[in-house]
Amino acid sequence: MSGRGRRPDPGLESRVHGAALELYGEVGWAGFTIDAVARRARVGKAAMYNRWESKDKLIADALTSWLSKSLPPSRTGPLRKNLLDMATDILDSYLEPKGLVYLRAQVEARVYPELFGQALETFQRERIRRGRAIVLAAIERGELPGGTSPALVLDALAGILTNHFLSTPTSQIPTLLEHKTKYVEETVDFVLSAVGYRAPGP
Amino acid sequence: MSGRGRRPDPGLESRVHGAALELYGEVGWAGFTIDAVARRARVGKAAMYNRWESKDKLIADALTSWLSKSLPPSRTGPLRKNLLDMATDILDSYLEPKGLVYLRAQVEARVYPELFGQALETFQRERIRRGRAIVLAAIERGELPGGTSPALVLDALAGILTNHFLSTPTSQIPTLLEHKTKYVEETVDFVLSAVGYRAPGP
């Protein structure tokens, strides 16, 4: 330390990213400002503008960093267990403070493709790649018929959960949580029966 | 006409509602102002504030009126045909200028339940009631096994389409449209096979 100027703040970047995502989840792009992120992260404006030249760069940065950490793990083992874990992760992700970020960014990518498109497409491509591997491995093991469409299986699982979460009145969210395990099983079994799943032998 | 003051403007309400929904779809709640709606609808501010005391009232009004006109018709006849029509309507609704309104309002109902909750819940309740009637009639006709969950069928259909629409990069939307009929059929048949559908005899 030189004694002159400020000490570098090693936690700054992750604190700012966290604040940026939380704010974005609450208000969306139209309410997103560097100043509001600075206040929420308790970071001086000078430090903010020094690091991020625009709010476009800030949100793209925060999204990319968050999404790269949000990728589902590469899973192995029986298909039904994999899908149960995946479904639980999806439902849980909606219920954390940053839960609306992904949905908002998907909606706003339609309005501002240049802003959200790249971060989302990179994430979605990789997520589909990992989901595809799970479905293809299940076909190889004989748990699913050959020719099963991985995209349809993954769309169905994520879609049913997303739609259900969004259609549940806020006052009913605690009830949804209470029955989470049962609801996740029902959803996974619905998807599995659509594609002619055969449970592996003992 | 008295010759004094302005002529009443019979199209004002629907013009303002349309402008309010379009603006809301583009920018969401944080970017929504009475002044911006007034400019877009080419209506004087005085007339706006005279009719709507706050932006909360304006969006609630516009949403309620639009959603009440967006309810799916009560359908009769073979289940597969009903679901194909329903799926086509859902996909089409995303591609019109107001297409993001419903998704945005669902997301923002989590942040501002008092603002969006009521309009959405009324709509969703009635939509579920109509969808339920379709599934129950199909059970009665023997097209679906007894005990089929109407909620799961409807969540699955809407969810798969929504998720697919949101995950499609904006640049790929024209391709999605080009294959719309095939994609809708694939989705409906996926849902039907999940619930053990039996096509009605000739």
CSV table of C-alpha atoms in Angstrom, one decimal:
chain,number,residue,atom,x,y,z
A,1,MET,CA,0.0,0.0,0.0
A,2,SER,CA,1.4,3.4,-1.0
A,3,GLY,CA,-0.6,5.4,1.5
A,4,ARG,CA,-1.7,7.6,-1.3
A,5,GLY,CA,-5.1,7.2,-2.9
A,6,ARG,CA,-7.7,4.5,-2.1
A,7,ARG,CA,-6.9,0.9,-1.3
A,8,PRO,CA,-8.0,-1.4,-4.2
A,9,ASP,CA,-11.3,-3.1,-3.3
A,10,PRO,CA,-10.9,-6.8,-4.2
A,11,GLY,CA,-14.6,-7.6,-3.7
A,12,LEU,CA,-15.8,-4.7,-5.9
A,13,GLU,CA,-16.5,-6.5,-9.1
A,14,SER,CA,-18.6,-9.3,-7.6
A,15,ARG,CA,-20.4,-6.9,-5.3
A,16,VAL,CA,-21.3,-4.7,-8.2
A,17,HIS,CA,-22.3,-7.7,-10.4
A,18,GLY,CA,-24.6,-8.9,-7.6
A,19,ALA,CA,-26.2,-5.5,-7.1
A,20,ALA,CA,-26.6,-5.0,-10.9
A,21,LEU,CA,-28.4,-8.3,-11.3
A,22,GLU,CA,-30.7,-7.7,-8.3
A,23,LEU,CA,-31.6,-4.3,-9.5
A,24,TYR,CA,-32.2,-5.6,-13.0
A,25,GLY,CA,-34.4,-8.4,-11.8
A,26,GLU,CA,-36.6,-5.9,-9.9
A,27,VAL,CA,-36.9,-3.0,-12.5
A,28,GLY,CA,-35.7,-4.3,-15.8
A,29,TRP,CA,-33.7,-2.3,-18.3
A,30,ALA,CA,-35.7,0.9,-18.3
A,31,GLY,CA,-35.1,1.3,-14.6
A,32,PHE,CA,-31.4,0.3,-14.7
A,33,THR,CA,-28.8,3.0,-14.0
A,34,ILE,CA,-25.2,3.0,-13.0
A,35,ASP,CA,-26.0,5.3,-10.1
A,36,ALA,CA,-28.6,3.0,-8.7
A,37,VAL,CA,-26.2,0.1,-8.9
A,38,ALA,CA,-23.5,2.1,-7.2
A,39,ARG,CA,-25.8,3.0,-4.3
A,40,ARG,CA,-26.9,-0.6,-3.9
A,41,ALA,CA,-23.4,-2.0,-4.0
A,42,ARG,CA,-22.0,0.8,-1.8
A,43,VAL,CA,-19.4,1.7,-4.4
A,44,GLY,CA,-18.4,5.3,-5.3
A,45,LYS,CA,-19.5,6.5,-8.6
A,46,ALA,CA,-16.0,7.3,-9.7
A,47,ALA,CA,-14.9,3.7,-9.2
A,48,MET,CA,-18.0,2.6,-11.1
A,49,TYR,CA,-17.4,4.8,-14.1
A,50,ASN,CA,-13.7,4.0,-14.0
A,51,ARG,CA,-14.5,0.3,-14.4
A,52,TRP,CA,-17.6,0.3,-16.6
A,53,GLU,CA,-17.9,2.9,-19.3
A,54,SER,CA,-21.7,2.4,-19.8
A,55,LYS,CA,-24.7,0.7,-18.3
A,56,ASP,CA,-24.7,-1.5,-21.4
A,57,LYS,CA,-21.3,-2.8,-20.6
A,58,LEU,CA,-22.2,-3.3,-16.9
A,59,ILE,CA,-25.3,-5.4,-17.5
A,60,ALA,CA,-23.6,-7.5,-20.3
A,61,ASP,CA,-20.6,-8.1,-17.9
A,62,ALA,CA,-22.8,-9.0,-14.9
A,63,LEU,CA,-25.1,-11.3,-17.0
A,64,THR,CA,-22.2,-13.1,-18.7
A,65,SER,CA,-20.4,-13.7,-15.4
A,66,TRP,CA,-23.6,-14.9,-13.7
A,67,LEU,CA,-24.8,-17.2,-16.5
A,68,SER,CA,-21.4,-18.8,-16.8
A,69,LYS,CA,-21.7,-19.8,-13.2
A,70,SER,CA,-25.3,-20.9,-13.6
A,71,LEU,CA,-24.8,-23.6,-16.1
A,72,PRO,CA,-26.2,-27.0,-15.0
A,73,PRO,CA,-23.4,-29.5,-14.1
A,74,SER,CA,-22.7,-32.2,-16.6
A,75,ARG,CA,-24.7,-35.1,-15.1
A,76,THR,CA,-24.4,-38.8,-15.4
A,77,GLY,CA,-26.4,-41.7,-14.1
A,78,PRO,CA,-30.1,-42.6,-14.5
A,79,LEU,CA,-32.2,-40.2,-16.6
A,80,ARG,CA,-35.0,-39.8,-14.1
A,81,LYS,CA,-32.7,-38.7,-11.3
A,82,ASN,CA,-30.9,-36.3,-13.7
A,83,LEU,CA,-34.2,-34.7,-14.7
A,84,LEU,CA,-35.4,-34.5,-11.1
A,85,ASP,CA,-32.2,-32.6,-10.2
A,86,MET,CA,-32.5,-30.4,-13.2
A,87,ALA,CA,-36.1,-29.5,-12.5
A,88,THR,CA,-35.4,-28.8,-8.8
A,89,ASP,CA,-32.5,-26.5,-9.8
A,90,ILE,CA,-34.8,-24.6,-12.3
A,91,LEU,CA,-37.6,-24.1,-9.7
A,92,ASP,CA,-35.1,-23.1,-7.0
A,93,SER,CA,-33.4,-20.6,-9.3
A,94,TYR,CA,-36.7,-18.7,-9.7
A,95,LEU,CA,-37.1,-18.3,-6.0
A,96,GLU,CA,-33.8,-16.6,-5.2
A,97,PRO,CA,-33.3,-12.8,-5.2
A,98,LYS,CA,-31.9,-12.9,-8.7
A,99,GLY,CA,-34.7,-15.2,-9.9
A,100,LEU,CA,-36.3,-12.9,-12.3
A,101,VAL,CA,-33.1,-11.9,-14.1
A,102,TYR,CA,-33.1,-14.7,-16.6
A,103,LEU,CA,-36.8,-14.3,-17.5
A,104,ARG,CA,-36.5,-10.5,-17.8
A,105,ALA,CA,-33.4,-10.8,-20.0
A,106,GLN,CA,-35.2,-13.4,-22.3
A,107,VAL,CA,-38.1,-11.0,-22.7
A,108,GLU,CA,-35.9,-7.9,-23.2
A,109,ALA,CA,-33.7,-9.7,-25.7
A,110,ARG,CA,-36.7,-9.4,-28.0
A,111,VAL,CA,-36.6,-5.6,-27.6
A,112,TYR,CA,-32.8,-5.1,-27.4
A,113,PRO,CA,-31.1,-8.1,-29.1
A,114,GLU,CA,-27.8,-6.3,-29.3
A,115,LEU,CA,-27.8,-5.9,-25.5
A,116,PHE,CA,-28.9,-9.3,-24.1
A,117,GLY,CA,-28.6,-11.5,-27.2
A,118,GLN,CA,-25.0,-12.6,-26.9
A,119,ALA,CA,-24.9,-13.4,-23.2
A,120,LEU,CA,-28.1,-15.4,-23.5
A,121,GLU,CA,-27.2,-17.2,-26.6
A,122,THR,CA,-23.8,-18.4,-25.3
A,123,PHE,CA,-25.6,-19.7,-22.1
A,124,GLN,CA,-28.4,-21.3,-24.0
A,125,ARG,CA,-26.2,-23.0,-26.5
A,126,GLU,CA,-24.1,-24.6,-23.7
A,127,ARG,CA,-27.1,-25.5,-21.6
A,128,ILE,CA,-28.7,-27.3,-24.6
A,129,ARG,CA,-25.3,-29.0,-25.3
A,130,ARG,CA,-25.3,-30.4,-21.7
A,131,GLY,CA,-29.0,-31.3,-21.7
A,132,ARG,CA,-28.6,-33.0,-25.1
A,133,ALA,CA,-25.7,-35.2,-23.7
A,134,ILE,CA,-28.0,-36.4,-20.9
A,135,VAL,CA,-30.8,-37.4,-23.3
A,136,LEU,CA,-28.4,-39.0,-25.8
A,137,ALA,CA,-26.8,-41.0,-23.0
A,138,ALA,CA,-30.2,-42.2,-21.9
A,139,ILE,CA,-31.0,-43.3,-25.5
A,140,GLU,CA,-27.8,-45.2,-25.6
A,141,ARG,CA,-28.6,-47.0,-22.3
A,142,GLY,CA,-32.0,-47.9,-23.6
A,143,GLU,CA,-34.0,-45.7,-21.2
A,144,LEU,CA,-35.4,-43.7,-24.1
A,145,PRO,CA,-36.4,-44.8,-27.7
A,146,GLY,CA,-33.9,-43.9,-30.4
A,147,GLY,CA,-34.9,-40.7,-32.2
A,148,THR,CA,-36.2,-39.0,-29.1
A,149,SER,CA,-35.8,-35.2,-29.6
A,150,PRO,CA,-33.5,-33.8,-26.8
A,151,ALA,CA,-34.8,-30.2,-27.6
A,152,LEU,CA,-38.4,-31.2,-27.0
A,153,VAL,CA,-37.6,-33.0,-23.7
A,154,LEU,CA,-35.6,-30.0,-22.4
A,155,ASP,CA,-38.1,-27.4,-23.7
A,156,ALA,CA,-40.9,-29.3,-22.1
A,157,LEU,CA,-39.2,-29.7,-18.7
A,158,ALA,CA,-38.1,-26.0,-18.4
A,159,GLY,CA,-41.3,-24.8,-20.1
A,160,ILE,CA,-43.8,-26.5,-17.8
A,161,LEU,CA,-41.9,-25.3,-14.7
A,162,THR,CA,-41.6,-21.7,-16.0
A,163,ASN,CA,-45.2,-21.5,-17.0
A,164,HIS,CA,-46.3,-22.9,-13.7
A,165,PHE,CA,-44.1,-20.5,-11.7
A,166,LEU,CA,-45.3,-17.5,-13.7
A,167,SER,CA,-49.0,-18.5,-13.5
A,168,THR,CA,-48.9,-19.1,-9.7
A,169,PRO,CA,-50.3,-16.1,-7.9
A,170,THR,CA,-47.6,-14.6,-5.6
A,171,SER,CA,-49.8,-15.5,-2.6
A,172,GLN,CA,-49.6,-19.2,-3.6
A,173,ILE,CA,-45.8,-19.4,-3.9
A,174,PRO,CA,-45.5,-20.8,-0.3
A,175,THR,CA,-47.9,-23.6,-1.2
A,176,LEU,CA,-46.0,-24.4,-4.4
A,177,LEU,CA,-42.8,-24.6,-2.3
A,178,GLU,CA,-44.4,-26.9,0.2
A,179,HIS,CA,-45.3,-29.3,-2.5
A,180,LYS,CA,-42.2,-28.8,-4.5
A,181,THR,CA,-40.9,-32.4,-4.4
A,182,LYS,CA,-44.2,-33.8,-5.5
A,183,TYR,CA,-44.7,-31.2,-8.2
A,184,VAL,CA,-41.2,-31.8,-9.6
A,185,GLU,CA,-41.8,-35.6,-9.7
A,186,GLU,CA,-45.2,-35.1,-11.5
A,187,THR,CA,-43.6,-32.8,-14.1
A,188,VAL,CA,-40.6,-35.1,-14.8
A,189,ASP,CA,-42.9,-38.2,-15.0
A,190,PHE,CA,-45.2,-36.3,-17.4
A,191,VAL,CA,-42.3,-35.5,-19.7
A,192,LEU,CA,-40.9,-39.0,-19.4
A,193,SER,CA,-44.2,-40.6,-20.4
A,194,ALA,CA,-44.4,-38.3,-23.4
A,195,VAL,CA,-41.3,-39.9,-24.8
A,196,GLY,CA,-41.8,-43.5,-23.9
A,197,TYR,CA,-39.3,-43.8,-21.0
A,198,ARG,CA,-38.4,-47.2,-19.8
A,199,ALA,CA,-36.9,-47.4,-16.3
A,200,PRO,CA,-33.5,-49.2,-16.2
A,201,GLY,CA,-33.6,-52.7,-14.8
A,202,PRO,CA,-32.3,-53.3,-11.2
B,1,MET,CA,-71.9,20.0,-30.3
B,2,SER,CA,-71.9,23.2,-28.3
B,3,GLY,CA,-69.1,24.9,-30.2
B,4,ARG,CA,-67.3,25.5,-26.9
B,5,GLY,CA,-64.5,23.3,-25.7
B,6,ARG,CA,-63.2,20.2,-27.4
B,7,ARG,CA,-65.2,17.7,-29.2
B,8,PRO,CA,-65.4,14.4,-27.2
B,9,ASP,CA,-63.0,11.9,-28.7
B,10,PRO,CA,-64.8,8.5,-28.9
B,11,GLY,CA,-61.7,6.5,-29.9
B,12,LEU,CA,-59.6,8.0,-27.1
B,13,GLU,CA,-59.9,5.1,-24.6
B,14,SER,CA,-59.0,2.3,-27.0
B,15,ARG,CA,-56.2,4.4,-28.6
B,16,VAL,CA,-54.7,5.1,-25.2
B,17,HIS,CA,-55.0,1.5,-24.1
B,18,GLY,CA,-53.3,0.3,-27.3
B,19,ALA,CA,-50.4,2.8,-26.8
B,20,ALA,CA,-50.1,1.9,-23.1
B,21,LEU,CA,-49.8,-1.8,-23.9
B,22,GLU,CA,-47.3,-1.3,-26.7
B,23,LEU,CA,-45.1,1.0,-24.5
B,24,TYR,CA,-45.4,-1.4,-21.6
B,25,GLY,CA,-44.3,-4.4,-23.8
B,26,GLU,CA,-41.3,-2.5,-24.9
B,27,VAL,CA,-40.0,-0.9,-21.7
B,28,GLY,CA,-41.9,-2.5,-18.8
B,29,TRP,CA,-43.1,-0.8,-15.6
B,30,ALA,CA,-39.9,1.2,-14.9
B,31,GLY,CA,-40.1,3.0,-18.2
B,32,PHE,CA,-43.9,3.5,-18.2
B,33,THR,CA,-45.1,7.1,-17.9
B,34,ILE,CA,-48.4,8.8,-18.6
B,35,ASP,CA,-46.6,11.4,-20.7
B,36,ALA,CA,-45.0,8.7,-22.9
B,37,VAL,CA,-48.3,7.1,-23.4
B,38,ALA,CA,-49.9,10.4,-24.2
B,39,ARG,CA,-47.3,11.2,-26.9
B,40,ARG,CA,-47.7,7.7,-28.5
B,41,ALA,CA,-51.5,7.9,-28.5
B,42,ARG,CA,-51.4,11.6,-29.7
B,43,VAL,CA,-53.7,12.6,-26.8
B,44,GLY,CA,-53.3,15.8,-24.8
B,45,LYS,CA,-51.9,15.4,-21.3
B,46,ALA,CA,-54.9,17.2,-19.8
B,47,ALA,CA,-57.3,14.6,-21.3
B,48,MET,CA,-55.1,11.8,-20.0
B,49,TYR,CA,-54.9,13.1,-16.5
B,50,ASN,CA,-58.6,13.9,-16.6
B,51,ARG,CA,-59.4,10.2,-17.4
B,52,TRP,CA,-56.6,8.3,-15.5
B,53,GLU,CA,-55.5,9.6,-12.1
B,54,SER,CA,-52.3,7.6,-12.1
B,55,LYS,CA,-50.1,5.4,-14.2
B,56,ASP,CA,-51.1,2.5,-11.9
B,57,LYS,CA,-54.8,3.0,-12.9
B,58,LEU,CA,-53.9,3.3,-16.5
B,59,ILE,CA,-51.9,0.1,-16.8
B,60,ALA,CA,-54.5,-1.9,-14.7
B,61,ASP,CA,-57.3,-0.6,-17.0
B,62,ALA,CA,-55.4,-1.3,-20.2
B,63,LEU,CA,-54.4,-4.8,-19.1
B,64,THR,CA,-57.8,-5.8,-17.8
B,65,SER,CA,-59.5,-4.6,-21.0
B,66,TRP,CA,-57.0,-6.3,-23.3
B,67,LEU,CA,-56.9,-9.6,-21.3
B,68,SER,CA,-60.7,-9.8,-21.3
B,69,LYS,CA,-60.6,-9.7,-25.1
B,70,SER,CA,-57.7,-12.2,-25.3
B,71,LEU,CA,-59.5,-15.1,-23.7
B,72,PRO,CA,-59.4,-18.2,-25.8
B,73,PRO,CA,-62.9,-19.1,-27.3
B,74,SER,CA,-64.8,-21.9,-25.7
B,75,ARG,CA,-63.9,-24.7,-28.1
B,76,THR,CA,-65.7,-27.9,-28.9
B,77,GLY,CA,-64.9,-30.9,-31.2
B,78,PRO,CA,-61.9,-33.2,-31.3
B,79,LEU,CA,-59.2,-32.6,-28.7
B,80,ARG,CA,-56.2,-32.6,-31.1
B,81,LYS,CA,-57.8,-29.9,-33.3
B,82,ASN,CA,-58.6,-27.8,-30.2
B,83,LEU,CA,-55.0,-28.0,-29.0
B,84,LEU,CA,-53.6,-27.2,-32.4
B,85,ASP,CA,-55.8,-24.1,-32.5
B,86,MET,CA,-54.8,-23.1,-29.0
B,87,ALA,CA,-51.1,-23.6,-29.6
B,88,THR,CA,-51.3,-21.6,-32.8
B,89,ASP,CA,-53.0,-18.7,-31.0
B,90,ILE,CA,-50.4,-18.7,-28.3
B,91,LEU,CA,-47.5,-18.6,-30.7
B,92,ASP,CA,-49.2,-15.9,-32.8
B,93,SER,CA,-49.9,-13.8,-29.8
B,94,TYR,CA,-46.2,-13.6,-29.0
B,95,LEU,CA,-45.4,-12.2,-32.4
B,96,GLU,CA,-47.8,-9.3,-32.5
B,97,PRO,CA,-46.7,-5.8,-31.3
B,98,LYS,CA,-48.2,-6.4,-27.8
B,99,GLY,CA,-46.7,-9.8,-27.7
B,100,LEU,CA,-44.4,-9.2,-24.7
B,101,VAL,CA,-47.1,-7.6,-22.5
B,102,TYR,CA,-48.3,-10.8,-21.0
B,103,LEU,CA,-44.8,-12.2,-20.3
B,104,ARG,CA,-43.7,-8.9,-18.8
B,105,ALA,CA,-46.8,-8.6,-16.6
B,106,GLN,CA,-46.3,-12.1,-15.3
B,107,VAL,CA,-42.7,-11.3,-14.4
B,108,GLU,CA,-43.5,-8.0,-12.8
B,109,ALA,CA,-46.5,-9.4,-10.9
B,110,ARG,CA,-43.7,-11.0,-8.8
B,111,VAL,CA,-42.3,-7.6,-8.0
B,112,TYR,CA,-45.5,-5.6,-7.9
B,113,PRO,CA,-48.3,-8.0,-7.0
B,114,GLU,CA,-50.7,-5.2,-6.1
B,115,LEU,CA,-50.3,-3.7,-9.5
B,116,PHE,CA,-50.6,-6.7,-11.9
B,117,GLY,CA,-51.9,-9.4,-9.7
B,118,GLN,CA,-55.6,-8.9,-10.1
B,119,ALA,CA,-55.8,-8.4,-13.8
B,120,LEU,CA,-53.7,-11.5,-14.4
B,121,GLU,CA,-55.4,-13.7,-11.9
B,122,THR,CA,-58.9,-13.0,-13.3
B,123,PHE,CA,-57.6,-13.8,-16.8
B,124,GLN,CA,-55.7,-16.9,-15.7
B,125,ARG,CA,-58.6,-18.3,-13.7
B,126,GLU,CA,-61.0,-18.0,-16.7
B,127,ARG,CA,-58.4,-19.3,-19.1
B,128,ILE,CA,-57.9,-22.4,-16.9
B,129,ARG,CA,-61.6,-22.8,-16.6
B,130,ARG,CA,-62.0,-22.9,-20.4
B,131,GLY,CA,-59.0,-25.2,-20.9
B,132,ARG,CA,-60.2,-27.5,-18.2
B,133,ALA,CA,-63.6,-27.8,-20.0
B,134,ILE,CA,-61.8,-28.9,-23.2
B,135,VAL,CA,-59.8,-31.6,-21.4
B,136,LEU,CA,-62.7,-32.9,-19.4
B,137,ALA,CA,-64.9,-33.1,-22.5
B,138,ALA,CA,-62.1,-35.2,-24.2
B,139,ILE,CA,-62.0,-37.5,-21.2
B,140,GLU,CA,-65.8,-37.9,-21.4
B,141,ARG,CA,-65.5,-38.8,-25.1
B,142,GLY,CA,-62.8,-41.4,-24.3
B,143,GLU,CA,-60.0,-39.5,-26.1
B,144,LEU,CA,-58.1,-39.2,-22.8
B,145,PRO,CA,-57.9,-41.6,-19.9
B,146,GLY,CA,-59.9,-40.7,-16.8
B,147,GLY,CA,-57.9,-38.8,-14.2
B,148,THR,CA,-55.8,-36.8,-16.7
B,149,SER,CA,-54.7,-33.6,-15.1
B,150,PRO,CA,-56.1,-30.6,-17.1
B,151,ALA,CA,-53.6,-28.3,-15.4
B,152,LEU,CA,-50.6,-30.3,-16.5
B,153,VAL,CA,-51.9,-30.6,-20.1
B,154,LEU,CA,-52.4,-26.8,-20.3
B,155,ASP,CA,-49.2,-25.9,-18.5
B,156,ALA,CA,-47.3,-28.2,-20.8
B,157,LEU,CA,-48.7,-26.8,-24.0
B,158,ALA,CA,-48.3,-23.2,-23.0
B,159,GLY,CA,-45.0,-23.8,-21.3
B,160,ILE,CA,-43.2,-25.6,-24.2
B,161,LEU,CA,-44.3,-22.9,-26.6
B,162,THR,CA,-43.3,-20.0,-24.3
B,163,ASN,CA,-39.9,-21.5,-23.5
B,164,HIS,CA,-39.2,-22.2,-27.1
B,165,PHE,CA,-40.2,-18.7,-28.2
B,166,LEU,CA,-38.0,-17.2,-25.5
B,167,SER,CA,-35.0,-19.4,-26.2
B,168,THR,CA,-35.1,-18.8,-29.9
B,169,PRO,CA,-32.5,-16.1,-30.8
B,170,THR,CA,-34.3,-13.1,-32.4
B,171,SER,CA,-32.4,-13.7,-35.6
B,172,GLN,CA,-34.0,-17.2,-35.8
B,173,ILE,CA,-37.7,-16.0,-35.4
B,174,PRO,CA,-38.3,-16.0,-39.1
B,175,THR,CA,-37.2,-19.7,-39.3
B,176,LEU,CA,-39.5,-20.5,-36.4
B,177,LEU,CA,-42.4,-18.9,-38.2
B,178,GLU,CA,-41.6,-20.7,-41.4
B,179,HIS,CA,-42.0,-24.0,-39.6
B,180,LYS,CA,-44.8,-23.0,-37.4
B,181,THR,CA,-47.3,-25.5,-38.4
B,182,LYS,CA,-44.9,-28.4,-38.1
B,183,TYR,CA,-43.6,-27.2,-34.8
B,184,VAL,CA,-47.1,-26.7,-33.4
B,185,GLU,CA,-48.1,-30.3,-34.4
B,186,GLU,CA,-44.9,-31.7,-32.9
B,187,THR,CA,-45.6,-29.9,-29.6
B,188,VAL,CA,-49.3,-30.9,-29.4
B,189,ASP,CA,-48.5,-34.6,-30.3
B,190,PHE,CA,-45.8,-34.6,-27.6
B,191,VAL,CA,-48.3,-33.4,-25.0
B,192,LEU,CA,-50.9,-35.8,-26.2
B,193,SER,CA,-48.6,-38.8,-26.0
B,194,ALA,CA,-47.6,-37.8,-22.5
B,195,VAL,CA,-51.2,-38.3,-21.4
B,196,GLY,CA,-52.1,-41.5,-23.4
B,197,TYR,CA,-54.3,-39.8,-26.0
B,198,ARG,CA,-56.5,-42.1,-28.2
B,199,ALA,CA,-57.6,-40.6,-31.5
B,200,PRO,CA,-61.4,-40.8,-31.9
B,201,GLY,CA,-62.6,-43.4,-34.3
B,202,PRO,CA,-63.9,-42.4,-37.8
